[in-house]
PDB file of C-alpha atoms in Angstrom:
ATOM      1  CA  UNK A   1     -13.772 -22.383  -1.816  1.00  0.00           C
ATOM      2  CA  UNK A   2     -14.358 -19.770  -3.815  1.00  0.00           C
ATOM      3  CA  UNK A   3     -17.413 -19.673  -6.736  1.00  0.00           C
ATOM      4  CA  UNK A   4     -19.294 -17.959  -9.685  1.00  0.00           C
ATOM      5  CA  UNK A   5     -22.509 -17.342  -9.111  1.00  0.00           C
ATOM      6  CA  UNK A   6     -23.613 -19.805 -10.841  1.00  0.00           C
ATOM      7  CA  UNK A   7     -21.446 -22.435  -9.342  1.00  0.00           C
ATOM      8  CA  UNK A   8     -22.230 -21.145  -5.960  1.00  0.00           C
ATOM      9  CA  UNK A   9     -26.144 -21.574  -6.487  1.00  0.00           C
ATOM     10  CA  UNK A  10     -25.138 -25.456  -7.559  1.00  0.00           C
ATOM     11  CA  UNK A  11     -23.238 -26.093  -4.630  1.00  0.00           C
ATOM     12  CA  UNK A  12     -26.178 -25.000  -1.689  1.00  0.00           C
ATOM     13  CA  UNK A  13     -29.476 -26.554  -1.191  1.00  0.00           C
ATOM     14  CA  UNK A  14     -32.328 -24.309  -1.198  1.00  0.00           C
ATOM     15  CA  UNK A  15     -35.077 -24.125   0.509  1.00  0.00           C
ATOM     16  CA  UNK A  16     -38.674 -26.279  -0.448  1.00  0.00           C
ATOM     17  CA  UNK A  17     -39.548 -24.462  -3.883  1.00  0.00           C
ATOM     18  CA  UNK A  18     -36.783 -22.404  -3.731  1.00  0.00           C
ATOM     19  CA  UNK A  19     -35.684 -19.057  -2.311  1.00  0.00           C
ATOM     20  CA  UNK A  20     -37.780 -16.776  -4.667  1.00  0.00           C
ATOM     21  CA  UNK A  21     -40.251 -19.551  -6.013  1.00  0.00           C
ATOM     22  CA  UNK A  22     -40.939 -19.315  -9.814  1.00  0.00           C
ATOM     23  CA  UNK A  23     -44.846 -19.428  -8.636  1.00  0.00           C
ATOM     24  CA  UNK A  24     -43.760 -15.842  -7.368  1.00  0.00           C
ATOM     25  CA  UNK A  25     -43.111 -14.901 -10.354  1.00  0.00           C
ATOM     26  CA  UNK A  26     -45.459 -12.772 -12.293  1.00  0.00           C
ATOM     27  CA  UNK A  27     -45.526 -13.775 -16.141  1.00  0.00           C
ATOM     28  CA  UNK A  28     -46.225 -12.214 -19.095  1.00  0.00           C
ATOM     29  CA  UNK A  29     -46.078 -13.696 -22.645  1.00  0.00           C
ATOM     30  CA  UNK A  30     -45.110 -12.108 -25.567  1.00  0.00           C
ATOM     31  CA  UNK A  31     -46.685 -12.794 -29.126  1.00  0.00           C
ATOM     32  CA  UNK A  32     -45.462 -11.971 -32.872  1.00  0.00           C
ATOM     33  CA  UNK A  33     -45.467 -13.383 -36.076  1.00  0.00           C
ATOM     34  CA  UNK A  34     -42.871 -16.053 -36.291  1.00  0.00           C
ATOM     35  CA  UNK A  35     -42.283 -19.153 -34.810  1.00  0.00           C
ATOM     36  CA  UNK A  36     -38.730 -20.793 -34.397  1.00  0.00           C
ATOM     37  CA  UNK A  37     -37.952 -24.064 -36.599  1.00  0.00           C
ATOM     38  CA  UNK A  38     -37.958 -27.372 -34.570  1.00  0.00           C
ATOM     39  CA  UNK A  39     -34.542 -28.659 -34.844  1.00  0.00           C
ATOM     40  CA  UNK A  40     -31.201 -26.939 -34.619  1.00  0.00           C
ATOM     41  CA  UNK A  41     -28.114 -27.846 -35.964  1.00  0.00           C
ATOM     42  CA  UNK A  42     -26.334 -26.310 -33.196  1.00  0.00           C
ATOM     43  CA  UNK A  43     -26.029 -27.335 -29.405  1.00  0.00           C
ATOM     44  CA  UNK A  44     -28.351 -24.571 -27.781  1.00  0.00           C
ATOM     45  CA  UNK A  45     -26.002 -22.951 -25.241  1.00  0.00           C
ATOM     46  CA  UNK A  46     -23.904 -21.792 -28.126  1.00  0.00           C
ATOM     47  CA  UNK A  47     -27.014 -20.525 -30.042  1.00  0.00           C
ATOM     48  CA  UNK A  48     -28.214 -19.149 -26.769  1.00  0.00           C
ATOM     49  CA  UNK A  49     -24.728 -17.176 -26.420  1.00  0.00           C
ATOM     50  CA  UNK A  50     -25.062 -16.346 -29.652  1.00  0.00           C
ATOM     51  CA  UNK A  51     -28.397 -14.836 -29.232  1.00  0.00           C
ATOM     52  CA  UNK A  52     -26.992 -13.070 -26.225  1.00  0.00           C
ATOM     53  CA  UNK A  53     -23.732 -11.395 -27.526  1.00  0.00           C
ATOM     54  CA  UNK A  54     -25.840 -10.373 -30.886  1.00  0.00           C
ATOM     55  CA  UNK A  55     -28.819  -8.899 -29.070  1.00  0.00           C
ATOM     56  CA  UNK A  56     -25.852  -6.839 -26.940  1.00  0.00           C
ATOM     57  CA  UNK A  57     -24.200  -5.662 -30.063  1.00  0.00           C
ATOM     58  CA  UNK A  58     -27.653  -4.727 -32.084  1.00  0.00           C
ATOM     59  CA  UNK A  59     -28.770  -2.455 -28.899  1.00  0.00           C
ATOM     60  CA  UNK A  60     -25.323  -1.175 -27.869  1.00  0.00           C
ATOM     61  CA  UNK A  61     -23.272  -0.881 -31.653  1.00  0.00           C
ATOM     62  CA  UNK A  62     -20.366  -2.139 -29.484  1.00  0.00           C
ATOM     63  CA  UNK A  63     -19.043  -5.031 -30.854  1.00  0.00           C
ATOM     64  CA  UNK A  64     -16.056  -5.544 -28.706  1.00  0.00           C
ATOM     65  CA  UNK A  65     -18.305  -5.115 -25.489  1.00  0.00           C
ATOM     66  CA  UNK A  66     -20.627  -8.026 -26.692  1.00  0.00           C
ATOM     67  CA  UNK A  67     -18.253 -10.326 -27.817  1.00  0.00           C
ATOM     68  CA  UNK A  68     -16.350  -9.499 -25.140  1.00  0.00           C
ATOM     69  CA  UNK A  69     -15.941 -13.050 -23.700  1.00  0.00           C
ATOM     70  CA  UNK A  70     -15.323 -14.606 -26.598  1.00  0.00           C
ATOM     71  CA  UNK A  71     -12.169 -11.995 -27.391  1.00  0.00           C
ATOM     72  CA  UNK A  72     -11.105 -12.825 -24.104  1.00  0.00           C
ATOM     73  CA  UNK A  73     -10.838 -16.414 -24.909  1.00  0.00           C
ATOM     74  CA  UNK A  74      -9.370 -15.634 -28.168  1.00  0.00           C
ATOM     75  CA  UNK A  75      -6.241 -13.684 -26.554  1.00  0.00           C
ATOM     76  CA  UNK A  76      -5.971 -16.566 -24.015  1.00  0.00           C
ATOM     77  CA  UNK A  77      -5.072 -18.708 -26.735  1.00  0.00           C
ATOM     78  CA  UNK A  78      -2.514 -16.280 -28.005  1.00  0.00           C
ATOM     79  CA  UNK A  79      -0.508 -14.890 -25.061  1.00  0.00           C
ATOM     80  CA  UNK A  80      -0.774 -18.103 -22.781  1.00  0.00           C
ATOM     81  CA  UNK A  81      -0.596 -21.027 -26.098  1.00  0.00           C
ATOM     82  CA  UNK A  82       1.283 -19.075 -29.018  1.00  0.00           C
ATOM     83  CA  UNK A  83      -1.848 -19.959 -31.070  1.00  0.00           C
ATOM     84  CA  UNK A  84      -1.732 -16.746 -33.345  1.00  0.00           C
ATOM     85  CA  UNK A  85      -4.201 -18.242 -36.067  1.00  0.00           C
ATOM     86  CA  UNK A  86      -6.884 -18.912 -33.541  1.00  0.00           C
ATOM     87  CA  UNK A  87      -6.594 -15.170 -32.421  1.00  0.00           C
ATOM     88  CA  UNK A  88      -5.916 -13.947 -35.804  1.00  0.00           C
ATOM     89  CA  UNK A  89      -9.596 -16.023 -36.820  1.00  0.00           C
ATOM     90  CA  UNK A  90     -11.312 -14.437 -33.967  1.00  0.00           C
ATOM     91  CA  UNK A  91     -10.736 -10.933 -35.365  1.00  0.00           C
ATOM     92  CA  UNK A  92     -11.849 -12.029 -38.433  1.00  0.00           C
ATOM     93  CA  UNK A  93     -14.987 -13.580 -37.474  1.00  0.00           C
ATOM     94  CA  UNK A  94     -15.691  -9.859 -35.006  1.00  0.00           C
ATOM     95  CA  UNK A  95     -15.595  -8.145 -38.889  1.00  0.00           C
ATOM     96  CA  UNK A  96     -17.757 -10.917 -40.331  1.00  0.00           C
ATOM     97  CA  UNK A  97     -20.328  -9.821 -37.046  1.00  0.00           C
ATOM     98  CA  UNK A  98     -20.169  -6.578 -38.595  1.00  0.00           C
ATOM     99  CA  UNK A  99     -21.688  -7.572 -42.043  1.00  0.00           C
ATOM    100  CA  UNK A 100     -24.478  -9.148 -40.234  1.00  0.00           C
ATOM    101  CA  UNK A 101     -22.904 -12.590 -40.855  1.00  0.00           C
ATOM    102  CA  UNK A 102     -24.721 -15.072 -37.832  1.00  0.00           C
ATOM    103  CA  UNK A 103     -22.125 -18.157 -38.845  1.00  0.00           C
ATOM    104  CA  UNK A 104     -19.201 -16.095 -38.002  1.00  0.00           C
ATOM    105  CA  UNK A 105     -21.046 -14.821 -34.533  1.00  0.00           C
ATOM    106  CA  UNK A 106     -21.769 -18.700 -33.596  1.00  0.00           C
ATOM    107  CA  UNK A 107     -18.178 -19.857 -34.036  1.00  0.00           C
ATOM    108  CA  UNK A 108     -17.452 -16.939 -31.838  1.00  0.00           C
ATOM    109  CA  UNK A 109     -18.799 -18.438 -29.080  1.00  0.00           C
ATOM    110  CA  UNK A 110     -16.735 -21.436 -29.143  1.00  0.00           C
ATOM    111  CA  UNK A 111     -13.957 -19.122 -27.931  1.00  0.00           C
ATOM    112  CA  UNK A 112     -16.117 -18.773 -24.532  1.00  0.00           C
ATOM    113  CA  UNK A 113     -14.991 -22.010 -23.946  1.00  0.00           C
ATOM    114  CA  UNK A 114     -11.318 -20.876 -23.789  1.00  0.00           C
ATOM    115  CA  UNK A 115     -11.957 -18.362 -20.951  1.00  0.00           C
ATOM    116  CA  UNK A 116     -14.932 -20.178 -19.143  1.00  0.00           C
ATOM    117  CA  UNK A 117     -13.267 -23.782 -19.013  1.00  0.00           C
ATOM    118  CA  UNK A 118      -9.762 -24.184 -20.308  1.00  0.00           C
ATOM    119  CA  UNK A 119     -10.538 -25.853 -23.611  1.00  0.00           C
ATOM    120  CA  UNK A 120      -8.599 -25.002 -26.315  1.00  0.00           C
ATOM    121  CA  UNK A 121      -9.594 -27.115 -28.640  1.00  0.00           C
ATOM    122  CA  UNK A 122     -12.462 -25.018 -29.885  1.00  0.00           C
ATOM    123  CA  UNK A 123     -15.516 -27.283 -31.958  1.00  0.00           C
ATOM    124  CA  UNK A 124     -16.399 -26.549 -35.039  1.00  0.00           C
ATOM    125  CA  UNK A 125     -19.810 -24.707 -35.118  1.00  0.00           C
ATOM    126  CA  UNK A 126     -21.672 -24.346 -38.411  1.00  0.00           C
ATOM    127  CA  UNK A 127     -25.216 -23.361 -38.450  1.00  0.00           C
ATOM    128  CA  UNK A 128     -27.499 -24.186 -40.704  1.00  0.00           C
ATOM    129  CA  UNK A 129     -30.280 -22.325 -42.555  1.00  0.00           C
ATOM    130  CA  UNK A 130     -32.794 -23.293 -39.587  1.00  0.00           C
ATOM    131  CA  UNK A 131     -30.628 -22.587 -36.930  1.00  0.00           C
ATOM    132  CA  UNK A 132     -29.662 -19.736 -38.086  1.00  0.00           C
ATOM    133  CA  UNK A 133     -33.460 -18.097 -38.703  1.00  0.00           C
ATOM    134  CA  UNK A 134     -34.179 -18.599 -34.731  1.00  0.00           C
ATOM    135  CA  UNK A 135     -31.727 -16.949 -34.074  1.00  0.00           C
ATOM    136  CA  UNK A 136     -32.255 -13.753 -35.854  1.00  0.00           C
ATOM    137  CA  UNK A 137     -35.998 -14.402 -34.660  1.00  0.00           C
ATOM    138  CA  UNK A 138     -34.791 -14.516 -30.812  1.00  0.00           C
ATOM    139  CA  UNK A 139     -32.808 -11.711 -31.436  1.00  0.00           C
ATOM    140  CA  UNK A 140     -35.541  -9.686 -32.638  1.00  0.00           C
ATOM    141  CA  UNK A 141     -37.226 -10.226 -29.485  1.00  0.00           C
ATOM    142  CA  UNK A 142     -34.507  -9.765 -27.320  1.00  0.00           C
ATOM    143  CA  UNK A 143     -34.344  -6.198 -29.039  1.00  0.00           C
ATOM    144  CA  UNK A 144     -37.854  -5.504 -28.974  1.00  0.00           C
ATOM    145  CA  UNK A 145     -38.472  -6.179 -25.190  1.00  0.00           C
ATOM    146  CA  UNK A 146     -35.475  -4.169 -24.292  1.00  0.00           C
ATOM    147  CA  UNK A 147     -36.819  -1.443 -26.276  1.00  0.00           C
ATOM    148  CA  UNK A 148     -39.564  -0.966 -23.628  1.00  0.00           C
ATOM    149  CA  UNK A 149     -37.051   0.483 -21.435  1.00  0.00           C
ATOM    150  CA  UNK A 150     -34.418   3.182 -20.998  1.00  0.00           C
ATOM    151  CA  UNK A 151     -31.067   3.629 -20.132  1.00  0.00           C
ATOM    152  CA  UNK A 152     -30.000  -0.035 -20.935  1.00  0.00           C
ATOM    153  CA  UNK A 153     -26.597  -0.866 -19.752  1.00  0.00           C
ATOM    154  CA  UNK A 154     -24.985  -4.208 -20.379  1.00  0.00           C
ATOM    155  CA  UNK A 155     -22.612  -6.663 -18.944  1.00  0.00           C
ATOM    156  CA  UNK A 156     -21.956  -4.875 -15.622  1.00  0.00           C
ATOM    157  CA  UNK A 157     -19.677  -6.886 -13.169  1.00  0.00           C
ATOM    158  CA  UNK A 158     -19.612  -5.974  -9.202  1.00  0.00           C
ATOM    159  CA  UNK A 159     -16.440  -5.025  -8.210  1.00  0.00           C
ATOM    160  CA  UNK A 160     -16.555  -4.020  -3.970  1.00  0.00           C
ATOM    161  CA  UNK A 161     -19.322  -6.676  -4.014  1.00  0.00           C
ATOM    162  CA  UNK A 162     -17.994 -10.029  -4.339  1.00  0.00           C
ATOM    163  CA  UNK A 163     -16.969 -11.967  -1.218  1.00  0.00           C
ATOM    164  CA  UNK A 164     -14.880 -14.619   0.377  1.00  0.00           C
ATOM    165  CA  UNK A 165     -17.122 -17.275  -1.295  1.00  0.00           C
ATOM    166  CA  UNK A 166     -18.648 -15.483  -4.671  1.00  0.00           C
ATOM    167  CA  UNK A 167     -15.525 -14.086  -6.602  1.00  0.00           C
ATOM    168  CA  UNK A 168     -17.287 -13.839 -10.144  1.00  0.00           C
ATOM    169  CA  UNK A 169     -20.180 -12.918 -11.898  1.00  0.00           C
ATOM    170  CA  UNK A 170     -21.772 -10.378 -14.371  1.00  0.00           C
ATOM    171  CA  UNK A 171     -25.584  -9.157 -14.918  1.00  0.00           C
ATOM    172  CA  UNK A 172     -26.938  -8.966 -18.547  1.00  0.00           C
ATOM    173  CA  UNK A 173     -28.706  -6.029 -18.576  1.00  0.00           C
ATOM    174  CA  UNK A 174     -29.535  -3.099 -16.240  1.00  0.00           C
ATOM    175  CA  UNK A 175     -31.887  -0.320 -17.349  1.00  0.00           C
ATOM    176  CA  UNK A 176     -33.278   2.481 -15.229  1.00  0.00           C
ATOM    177  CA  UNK A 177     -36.093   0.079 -13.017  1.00  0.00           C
ATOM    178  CA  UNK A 178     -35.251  -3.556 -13.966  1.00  0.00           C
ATOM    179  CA  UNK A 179     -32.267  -5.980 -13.375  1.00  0.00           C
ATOM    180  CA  UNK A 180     -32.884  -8.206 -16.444  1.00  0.00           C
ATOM    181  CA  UNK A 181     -31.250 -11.975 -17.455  1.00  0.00           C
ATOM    182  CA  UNK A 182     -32.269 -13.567 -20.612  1.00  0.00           C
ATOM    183  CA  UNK A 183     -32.060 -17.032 -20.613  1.00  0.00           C
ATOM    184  CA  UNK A 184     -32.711 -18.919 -23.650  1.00  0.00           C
ATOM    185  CA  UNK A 185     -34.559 -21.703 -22.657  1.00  0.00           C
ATOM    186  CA  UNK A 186     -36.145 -24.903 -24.215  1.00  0.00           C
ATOM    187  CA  UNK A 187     -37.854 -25.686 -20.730  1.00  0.00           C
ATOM    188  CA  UNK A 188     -38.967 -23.879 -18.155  1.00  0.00           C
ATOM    189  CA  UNK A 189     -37.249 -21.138 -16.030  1.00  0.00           C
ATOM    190  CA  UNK A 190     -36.315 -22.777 -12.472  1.00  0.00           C
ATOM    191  CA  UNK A 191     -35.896 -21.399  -9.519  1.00  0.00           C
ATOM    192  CA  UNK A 192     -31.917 -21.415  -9.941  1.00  0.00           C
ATOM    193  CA  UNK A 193     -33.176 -18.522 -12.355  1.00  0.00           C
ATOM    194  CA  UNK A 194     -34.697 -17.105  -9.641  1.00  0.00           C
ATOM    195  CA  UNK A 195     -31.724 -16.865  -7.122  1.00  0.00           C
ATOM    196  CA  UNK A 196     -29.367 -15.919  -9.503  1.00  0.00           C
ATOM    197  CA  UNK A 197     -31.040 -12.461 -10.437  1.00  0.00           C
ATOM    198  CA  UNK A 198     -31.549 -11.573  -6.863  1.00  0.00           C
ATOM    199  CA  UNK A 199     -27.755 -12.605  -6.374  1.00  0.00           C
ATOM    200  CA  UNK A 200     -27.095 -10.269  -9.207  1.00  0.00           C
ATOM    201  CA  UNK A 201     -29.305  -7.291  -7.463  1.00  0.00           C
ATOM    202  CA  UNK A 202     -27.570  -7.825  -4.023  1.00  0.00           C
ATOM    203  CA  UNK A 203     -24.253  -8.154  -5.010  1.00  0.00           C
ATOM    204  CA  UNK A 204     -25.222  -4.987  -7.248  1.00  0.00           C
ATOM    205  CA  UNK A 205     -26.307  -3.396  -4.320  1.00  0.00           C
ATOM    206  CA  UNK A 206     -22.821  -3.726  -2.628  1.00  0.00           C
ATOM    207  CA  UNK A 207     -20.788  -3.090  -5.517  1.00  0.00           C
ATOM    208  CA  UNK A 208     -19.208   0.621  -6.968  1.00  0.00           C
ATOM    209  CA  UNK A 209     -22.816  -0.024  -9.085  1.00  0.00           C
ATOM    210  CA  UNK A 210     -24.645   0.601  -5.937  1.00  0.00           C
ATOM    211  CA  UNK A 211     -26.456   3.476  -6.572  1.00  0.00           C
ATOM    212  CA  UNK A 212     -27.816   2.275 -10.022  1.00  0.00           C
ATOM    213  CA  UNK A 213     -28.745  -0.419  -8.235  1.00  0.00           C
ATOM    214  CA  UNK A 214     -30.625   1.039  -5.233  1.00  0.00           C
ATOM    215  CA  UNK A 215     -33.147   2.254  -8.229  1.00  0.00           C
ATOM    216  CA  UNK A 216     -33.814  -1.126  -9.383  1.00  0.00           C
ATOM    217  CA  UNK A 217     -37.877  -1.907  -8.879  1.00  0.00           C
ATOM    218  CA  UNK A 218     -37.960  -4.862 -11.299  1.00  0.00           C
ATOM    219  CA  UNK A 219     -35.775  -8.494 -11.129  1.00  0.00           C
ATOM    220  CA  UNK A 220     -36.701 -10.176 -14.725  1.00  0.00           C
ATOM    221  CA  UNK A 221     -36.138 -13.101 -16.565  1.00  0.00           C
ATOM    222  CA  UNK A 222     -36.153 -12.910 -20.234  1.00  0.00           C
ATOM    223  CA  UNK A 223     -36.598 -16.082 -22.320  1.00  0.00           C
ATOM    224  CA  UNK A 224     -36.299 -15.094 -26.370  1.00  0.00           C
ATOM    225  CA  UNK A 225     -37.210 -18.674 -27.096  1.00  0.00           C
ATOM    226  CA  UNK A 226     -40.534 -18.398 -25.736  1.00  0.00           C
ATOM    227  CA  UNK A 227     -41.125 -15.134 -25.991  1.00  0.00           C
ATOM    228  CA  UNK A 228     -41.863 -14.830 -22.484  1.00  0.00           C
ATOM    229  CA  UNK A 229     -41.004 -12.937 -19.094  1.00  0.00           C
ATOM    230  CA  UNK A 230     -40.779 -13.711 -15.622  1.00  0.00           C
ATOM    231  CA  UNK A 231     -40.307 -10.982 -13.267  1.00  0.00           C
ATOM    232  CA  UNK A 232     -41.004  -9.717  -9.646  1.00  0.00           C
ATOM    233  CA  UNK A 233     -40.839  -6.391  -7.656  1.00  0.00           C
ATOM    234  CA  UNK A 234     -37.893  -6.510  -5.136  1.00  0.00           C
ATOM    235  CA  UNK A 235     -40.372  -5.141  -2.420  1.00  0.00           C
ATOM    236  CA  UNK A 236     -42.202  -8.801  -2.854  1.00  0.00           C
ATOM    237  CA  UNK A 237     -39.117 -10.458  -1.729  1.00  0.00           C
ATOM    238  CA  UNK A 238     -39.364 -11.438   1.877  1.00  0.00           C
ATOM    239  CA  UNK A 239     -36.876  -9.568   3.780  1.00  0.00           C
ATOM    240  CA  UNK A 240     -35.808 -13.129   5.654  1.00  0.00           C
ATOM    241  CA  UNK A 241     -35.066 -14.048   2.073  1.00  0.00           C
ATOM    242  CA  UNK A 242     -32.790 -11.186   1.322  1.00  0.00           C
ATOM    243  CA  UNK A 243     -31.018 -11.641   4.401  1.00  0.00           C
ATOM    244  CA  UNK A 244     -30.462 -15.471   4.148  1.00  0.00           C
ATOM    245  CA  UNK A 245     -29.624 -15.021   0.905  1.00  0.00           C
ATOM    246  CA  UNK A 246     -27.130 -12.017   1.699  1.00  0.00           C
ATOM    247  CA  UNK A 247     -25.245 -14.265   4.548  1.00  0.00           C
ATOM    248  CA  UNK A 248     -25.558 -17.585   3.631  1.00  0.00           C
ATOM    249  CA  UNK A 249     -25.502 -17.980   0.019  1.00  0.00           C
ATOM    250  CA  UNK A 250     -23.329 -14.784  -0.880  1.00  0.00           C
ATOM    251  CA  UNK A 251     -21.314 -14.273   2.244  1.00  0.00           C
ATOM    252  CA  UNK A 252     -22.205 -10.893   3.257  1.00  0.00           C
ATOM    253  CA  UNK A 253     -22.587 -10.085   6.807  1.00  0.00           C
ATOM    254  CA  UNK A 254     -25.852  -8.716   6.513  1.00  0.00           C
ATOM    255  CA  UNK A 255     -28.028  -6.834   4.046  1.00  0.00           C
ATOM    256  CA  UNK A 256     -26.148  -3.912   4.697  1.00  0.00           C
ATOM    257  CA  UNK A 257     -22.427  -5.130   5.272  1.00  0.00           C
TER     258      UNK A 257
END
């Protein structure tokens, strides 16, 4: 059967405290001058989505690369259901997006739901004043901790390095040392978290990206919500680890294959 990655790292056990353990991890926590407002109007994958597409669009200026998901979606709805308006709205919440307007990017992400699981009966998502100040807050961050690096690329997929068993999957960001996934967490990061970056780097690895890839030092974990980042040298990860990982999880002959 074949998987995302993240579907593929639900359906295998791993090993006692995981392949990379999140005690592995080193950690390093961020501080500035604003703390997020307890409640949330919003359920938090869509304001996490929406604090990933917006931190995409404020450090590329490329608006249909970061909302690239939920355009996809949006044309879903048009070409495969006739629904015109639907499309027609999504355009006109991408120029909203432009203005700065955060409502129009959180309805956005209701059209991920069109691509990522069939619904097209998209929910009605209107932040309020709270919801909407963490999210420019997380932003911020996300922004300021990729500032600390160079060459930032975004949403790269791995074509010539998917398999049999993992068909899909895309990395957040890749700069010129680190392999970087925010995940905008209330809790803690898990060592799901964990495999999936190093799924990311391997598959990376075998993919046309393979030579930006082969200069990745760094696999981090970016969480705006805390403010906080997990990350680990690849030299760190056992090399029975990479391999298990490569065959059994991935479907790669070996490391190299």
């Amino acid at each position: 059967m074949p998987y995302t990655v993240t579907q593929r790292i639900n359906s295998i056990q791993q090993p006692v405290g995981g392949y990379v353990p999140v005690s592995a991890m080193c950690v390093k926590q961020y501080r500035d001058n604003f703390s997020l407002n307890d409640k949330e109007n919003i359920p938090a994958n869509y304001v996490g989505l929406a604090v990933d597409y917006l931190t995409r669009f404020q450090v590329t200026g490329n608006l249909e690369e970061a909302f690239d998901i939920p355009i996809l979606g949006a044309k879903i709805l048009f070409h495969n259901y006739g629904m015109r308006k639907k499309f027609m709205y999504c355009l006109e919440l991408l120029e909203s997006v432009k203005t700065g307007n955060i409502s129009a990017a959180v309805q956005l992400t209701a059209y991920d739901d069109v691509y990522r699981a069939g619904i097209i009966d998209l929910p009605k998502l209107s932040p309020d004043a709270a919801t909407i100040e963490n999210i420019k807050i997380m932003v911020n961050r996300g922004v300021s901790f990729l500032k600390r690096f160079s060459e930032v690329k975004t949403g790269l997929t791995f074509e010539g390095g998917y398999t049999d068993i993992v068909v899909n999957g895309d990395c957040d960001y890749l700069t010129d040392n680190s392999l970087i996934d925010f995940k905008v967490l209330c809790g803690n990061v898990t060592n799901n978290h964990t495999l999936q970056i190093l799924m990311y780097y391997l598959m990376g690895l075998h993919s046309i990206h393979s030579l930006e890839f082969q200069k990745v030092k760094w696999l981090a974990l970016f969480n705006p919500r805390k403010n906080v980042v997990y990350y680990i040298n690849v030299s760190k990860v056992p090399e029975a680890v990479i391999n298990e990982v490569s065959r059994e999880v991935i479907g790669y002959a070996d490391r190299g294959n």
